[in-house]
Short mmCIF file of C-alpha atoms and ligand atoms in Angstrom, two decimals:
data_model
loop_
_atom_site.label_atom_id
_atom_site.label_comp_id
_atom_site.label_asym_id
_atom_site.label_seq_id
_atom_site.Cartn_x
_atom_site.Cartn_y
_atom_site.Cartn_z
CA UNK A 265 0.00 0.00 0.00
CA UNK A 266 1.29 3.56 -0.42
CA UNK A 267 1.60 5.98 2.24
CA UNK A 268 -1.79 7.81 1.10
CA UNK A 269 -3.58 4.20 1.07
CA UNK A 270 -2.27 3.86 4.90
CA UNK A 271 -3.08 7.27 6.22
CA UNK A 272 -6.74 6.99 4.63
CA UNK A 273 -6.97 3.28 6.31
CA UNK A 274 -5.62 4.51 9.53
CA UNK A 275 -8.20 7.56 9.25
CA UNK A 276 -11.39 5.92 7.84
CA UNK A 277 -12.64 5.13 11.60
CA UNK A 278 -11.69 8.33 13.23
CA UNK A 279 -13.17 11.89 13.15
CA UNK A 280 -10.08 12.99 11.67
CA UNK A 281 -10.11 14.56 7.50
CA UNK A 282 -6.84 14.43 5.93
CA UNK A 283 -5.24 17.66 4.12
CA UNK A 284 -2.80 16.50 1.99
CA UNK A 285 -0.01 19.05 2.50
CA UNK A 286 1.06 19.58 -1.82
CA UNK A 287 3.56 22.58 -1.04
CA UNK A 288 7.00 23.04 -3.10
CA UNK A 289 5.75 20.14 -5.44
CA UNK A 290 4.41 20.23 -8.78
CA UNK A 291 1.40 19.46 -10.64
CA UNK A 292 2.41 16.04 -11.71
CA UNK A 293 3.06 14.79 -8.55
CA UNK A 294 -0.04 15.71 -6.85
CA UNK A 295 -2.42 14.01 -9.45
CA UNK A 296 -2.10 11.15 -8.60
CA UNK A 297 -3.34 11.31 -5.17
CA UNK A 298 -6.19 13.89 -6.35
CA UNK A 299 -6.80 10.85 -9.05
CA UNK A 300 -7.02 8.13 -5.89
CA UNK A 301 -10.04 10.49 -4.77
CA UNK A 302 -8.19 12.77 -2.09
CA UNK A 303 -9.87 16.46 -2.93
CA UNK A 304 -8.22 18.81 0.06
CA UNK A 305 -5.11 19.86 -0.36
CA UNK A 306 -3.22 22.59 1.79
CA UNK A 307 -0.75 25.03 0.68
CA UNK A 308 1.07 27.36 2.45
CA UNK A 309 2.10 30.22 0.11
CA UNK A 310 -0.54 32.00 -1.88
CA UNK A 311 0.96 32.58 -5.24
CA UNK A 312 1.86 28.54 -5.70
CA UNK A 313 -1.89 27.83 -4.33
CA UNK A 314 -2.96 30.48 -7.03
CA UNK A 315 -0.62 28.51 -9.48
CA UNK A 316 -2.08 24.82 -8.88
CA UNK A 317 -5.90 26.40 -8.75
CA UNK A 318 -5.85 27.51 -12.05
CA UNK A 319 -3.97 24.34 -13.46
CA UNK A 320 -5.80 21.43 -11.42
CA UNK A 321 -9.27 20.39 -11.28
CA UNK A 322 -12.44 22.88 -9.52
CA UNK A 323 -13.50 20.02 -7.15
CA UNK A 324 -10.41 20.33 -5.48
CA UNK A 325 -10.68 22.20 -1.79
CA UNK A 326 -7.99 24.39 -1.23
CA UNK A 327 -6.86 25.01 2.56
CA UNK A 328 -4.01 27.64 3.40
CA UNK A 329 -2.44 26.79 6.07
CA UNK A 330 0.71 28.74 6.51
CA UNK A 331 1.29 32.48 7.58
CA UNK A 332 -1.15 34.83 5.62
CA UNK A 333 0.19 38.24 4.61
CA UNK A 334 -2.84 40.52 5.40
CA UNK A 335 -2.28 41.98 1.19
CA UNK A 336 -2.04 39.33 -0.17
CA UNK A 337 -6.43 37.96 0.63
CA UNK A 338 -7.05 39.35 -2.35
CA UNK A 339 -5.70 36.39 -4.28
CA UNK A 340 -7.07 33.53 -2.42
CA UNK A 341 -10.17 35.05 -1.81
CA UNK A 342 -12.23 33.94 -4.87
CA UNK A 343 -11.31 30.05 -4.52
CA UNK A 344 -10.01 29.34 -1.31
CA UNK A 345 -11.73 27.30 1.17
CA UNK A 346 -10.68 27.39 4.13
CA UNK A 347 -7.78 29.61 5.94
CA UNK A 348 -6.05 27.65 9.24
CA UNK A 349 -3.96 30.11 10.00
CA UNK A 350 -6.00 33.47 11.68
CA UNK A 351 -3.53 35.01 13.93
CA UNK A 352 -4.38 38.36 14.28
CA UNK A 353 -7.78 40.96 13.96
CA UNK A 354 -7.12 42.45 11.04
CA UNK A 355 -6.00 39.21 8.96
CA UNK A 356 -9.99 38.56 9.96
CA UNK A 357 -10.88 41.86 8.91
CA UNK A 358 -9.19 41.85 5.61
CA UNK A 359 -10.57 37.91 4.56
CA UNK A 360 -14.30 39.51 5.68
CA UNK A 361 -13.09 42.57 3.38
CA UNK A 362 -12.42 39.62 0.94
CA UNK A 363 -15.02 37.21 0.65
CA UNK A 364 -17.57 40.04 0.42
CA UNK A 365 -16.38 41.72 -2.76
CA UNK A 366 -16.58 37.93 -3.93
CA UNK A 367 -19.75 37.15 -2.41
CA UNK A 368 -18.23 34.26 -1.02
CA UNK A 369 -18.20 33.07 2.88
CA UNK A 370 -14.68 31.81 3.85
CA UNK A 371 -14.04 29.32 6.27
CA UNK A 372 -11.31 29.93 8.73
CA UNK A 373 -9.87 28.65 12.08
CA UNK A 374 -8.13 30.51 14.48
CA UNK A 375 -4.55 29.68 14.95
CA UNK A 376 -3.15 28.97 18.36
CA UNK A 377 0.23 29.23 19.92
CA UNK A 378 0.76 26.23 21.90
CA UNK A 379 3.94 24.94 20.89
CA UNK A 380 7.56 25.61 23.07
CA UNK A 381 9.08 27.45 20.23
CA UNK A 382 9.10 31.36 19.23
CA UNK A 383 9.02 30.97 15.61
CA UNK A 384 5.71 29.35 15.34
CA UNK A 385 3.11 31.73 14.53
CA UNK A 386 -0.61 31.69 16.45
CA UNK A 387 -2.79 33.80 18.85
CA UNK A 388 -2.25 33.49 22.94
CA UNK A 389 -5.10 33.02 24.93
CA UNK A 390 -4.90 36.64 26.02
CA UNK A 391 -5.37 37.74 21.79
CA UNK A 392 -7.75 34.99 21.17
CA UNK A 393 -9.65 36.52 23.71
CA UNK A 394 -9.56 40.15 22.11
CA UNK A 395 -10.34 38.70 18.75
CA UNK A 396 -13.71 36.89 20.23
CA UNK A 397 -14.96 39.65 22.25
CA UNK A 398 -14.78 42.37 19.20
CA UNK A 399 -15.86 39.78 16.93
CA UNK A 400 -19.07 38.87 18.91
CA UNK A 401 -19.88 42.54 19.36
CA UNK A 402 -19.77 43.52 15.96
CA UNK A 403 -21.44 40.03 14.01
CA UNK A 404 -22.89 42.29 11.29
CA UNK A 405 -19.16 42.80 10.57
CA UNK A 406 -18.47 39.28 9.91
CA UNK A 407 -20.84 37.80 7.64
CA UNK A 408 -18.60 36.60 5.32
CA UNK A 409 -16.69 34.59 7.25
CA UNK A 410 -17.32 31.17 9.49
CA UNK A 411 -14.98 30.78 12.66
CA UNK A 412 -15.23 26.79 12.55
CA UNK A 413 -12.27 26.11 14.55
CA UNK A 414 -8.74 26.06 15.77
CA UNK A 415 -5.22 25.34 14.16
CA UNK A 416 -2.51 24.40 16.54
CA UNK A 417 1.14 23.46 16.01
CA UNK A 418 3.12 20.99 18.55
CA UNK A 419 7.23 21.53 19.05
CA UNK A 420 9.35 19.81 16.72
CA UNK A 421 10.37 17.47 19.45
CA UNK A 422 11.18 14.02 19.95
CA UNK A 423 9.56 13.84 23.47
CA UNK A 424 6.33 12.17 22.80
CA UNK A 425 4.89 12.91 26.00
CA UNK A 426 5.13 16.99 24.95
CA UNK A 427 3.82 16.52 22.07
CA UNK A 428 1.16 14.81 23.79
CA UNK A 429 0.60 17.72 26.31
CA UNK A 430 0.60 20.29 23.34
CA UNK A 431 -2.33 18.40 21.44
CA UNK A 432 -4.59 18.41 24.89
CA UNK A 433 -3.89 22.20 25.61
CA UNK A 434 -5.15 22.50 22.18
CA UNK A 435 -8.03 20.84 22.70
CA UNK A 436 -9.04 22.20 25.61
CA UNK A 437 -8.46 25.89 24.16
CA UNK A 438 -11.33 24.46 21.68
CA UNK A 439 -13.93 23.22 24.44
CA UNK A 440 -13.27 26.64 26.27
CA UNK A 441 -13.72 28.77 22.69
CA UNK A 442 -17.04 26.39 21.94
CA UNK A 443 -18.32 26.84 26.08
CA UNK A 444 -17.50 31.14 25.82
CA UNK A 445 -18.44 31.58 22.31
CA UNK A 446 -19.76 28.85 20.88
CA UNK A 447 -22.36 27.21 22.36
CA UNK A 448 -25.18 26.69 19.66
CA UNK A 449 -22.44 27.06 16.60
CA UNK A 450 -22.78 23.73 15.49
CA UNK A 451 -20.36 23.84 12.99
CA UNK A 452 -17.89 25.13 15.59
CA UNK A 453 -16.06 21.55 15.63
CA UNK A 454 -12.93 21.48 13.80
CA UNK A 455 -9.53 21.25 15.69
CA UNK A 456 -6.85 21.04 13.02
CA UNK A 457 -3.48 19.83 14.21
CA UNK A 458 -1.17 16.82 13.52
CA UNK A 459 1.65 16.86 10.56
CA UNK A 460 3.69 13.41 9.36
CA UNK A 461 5.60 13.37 12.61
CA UNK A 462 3.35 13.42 14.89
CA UNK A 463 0.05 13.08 13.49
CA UNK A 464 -1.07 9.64 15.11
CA UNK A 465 -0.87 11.30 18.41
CA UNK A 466 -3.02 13.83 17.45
CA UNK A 467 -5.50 11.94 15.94
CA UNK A 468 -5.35 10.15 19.73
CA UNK A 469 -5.99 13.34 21.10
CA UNK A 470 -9.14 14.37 19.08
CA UNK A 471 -7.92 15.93 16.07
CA UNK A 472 -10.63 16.29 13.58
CA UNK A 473 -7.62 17.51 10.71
CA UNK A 474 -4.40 16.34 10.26
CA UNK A 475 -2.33 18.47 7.32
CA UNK A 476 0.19 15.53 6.27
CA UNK A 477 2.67 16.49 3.57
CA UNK A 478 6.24 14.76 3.64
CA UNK A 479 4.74 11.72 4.45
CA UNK A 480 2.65 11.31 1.63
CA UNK A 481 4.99 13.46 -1.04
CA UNK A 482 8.34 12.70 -0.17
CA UNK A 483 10.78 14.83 1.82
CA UNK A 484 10.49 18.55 0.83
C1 PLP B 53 4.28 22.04 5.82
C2 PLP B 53 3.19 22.07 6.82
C3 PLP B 53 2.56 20.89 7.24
C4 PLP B 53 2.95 19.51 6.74
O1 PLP B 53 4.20 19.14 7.24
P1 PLP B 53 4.80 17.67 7.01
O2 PLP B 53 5.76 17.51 8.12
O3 PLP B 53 5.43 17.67 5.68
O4 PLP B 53 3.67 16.70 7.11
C5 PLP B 53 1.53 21.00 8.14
N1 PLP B 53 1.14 22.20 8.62
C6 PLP B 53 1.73 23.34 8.26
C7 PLP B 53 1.24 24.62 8.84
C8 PLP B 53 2.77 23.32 7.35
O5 PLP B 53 3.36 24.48 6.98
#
């Protein structure tokens, strides 16, 4: 079996959705899985996600899932999906900005900084906080977009048990969002993390997404 036949096997009794992480390699490569039925793909820079819309097939889901320059919306906005990686107000502002002059509703998940490392991206709990309270008070201002979850990185570690602890804080982070916020969303449910390293540990710990890229493509 290949790698994607696995992963889909390993998945097919979970909760968990797999994006298949296609950045840095071409066209030809990613076919093939599209061709075995796998329609989500992630990419995490927006011209090369522009690039592969416009050459692959329209029942293909796009996900971005890296850093988001707040001027660069404008590209994704027409196609894109869904956006993992809201880390700040007015990245929220602009993809509402967005989707409207497209008449589109976006899909995005709040990205959260649990892992022991200063270089990964993501709100604290103090920012998610200011995000949720001005986004509840102004709703009117947000109709184009649909918070349906959380994104969430673990270390690059080798210490399991870490890894471990960073999936749970993530998941509670998403039962106290859902309890504050929440409530009667019921299409608040998605809690995206787990990558080829680690991604069996997160799928123990409730992930509902895993983005899984070398594993499936080959190193990058
Ligand atoms: C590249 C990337 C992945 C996939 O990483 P792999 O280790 O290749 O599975 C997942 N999430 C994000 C945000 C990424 O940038």
């Amino acid at each position: 079996m290949s790698s994607f036949e696995t992963i889909c096997a390993e998945l097919k009794n979970t909760h968990t959705t797999l994006v298949a992480v296609s950045k840095t390699k071409p066209v030809d490569q990613i076919m093939p899985i599209y061709q075995k039925g796998q329609r989500i793909f992630g990419e995490n820079k927006v011209q090369e996600m522009v690039d592969k819309y416009e050459q692959m097939p329209k029942d293909i889901e796009w996900h971005l899932i890296g850093h988001l320059q707040t001027n660069k919306v404008k590209y994704i906005a027409p196609f894109v999906s869904m956006i993992h990686s809201i880390d700040r107000l007015k990245l929220l502002d602009e993809v509402e900005k967005q989707a409207a002059k497209n008449n589109r509703i976006i899909k995005v998940l709040l990205q959260m900084h649990v892992a022991n490392e200063d270089t990964k991206f993501g709100l604290d709990e103090t920012e998610l906080v200011e995000i949720m309270d001005y986004y509840l008070t102004n709703p009117k201002n947000y109709a184009h977009i649909n918070i349906v979850g959380i994104m969430g990185m673990a270390t690059n570690t080798n210490d399991t048990n870490q890894i471990r602890n960073e999936f749970k804080q993530l998941k509670g982070i998403f039962q106290f969002i859902k309890n504050a916020y929440f409530l009667n969303k019921k299409d608040f449910t998605e809690i995206s993390m787990g990558m080829s390293s680690d991604y069996k540990i997160a799928v123990e710990e409730g992930s509902t997404m895993v983005r899984i890229g070398s594993l499936l493509f080959g190193q990058r």
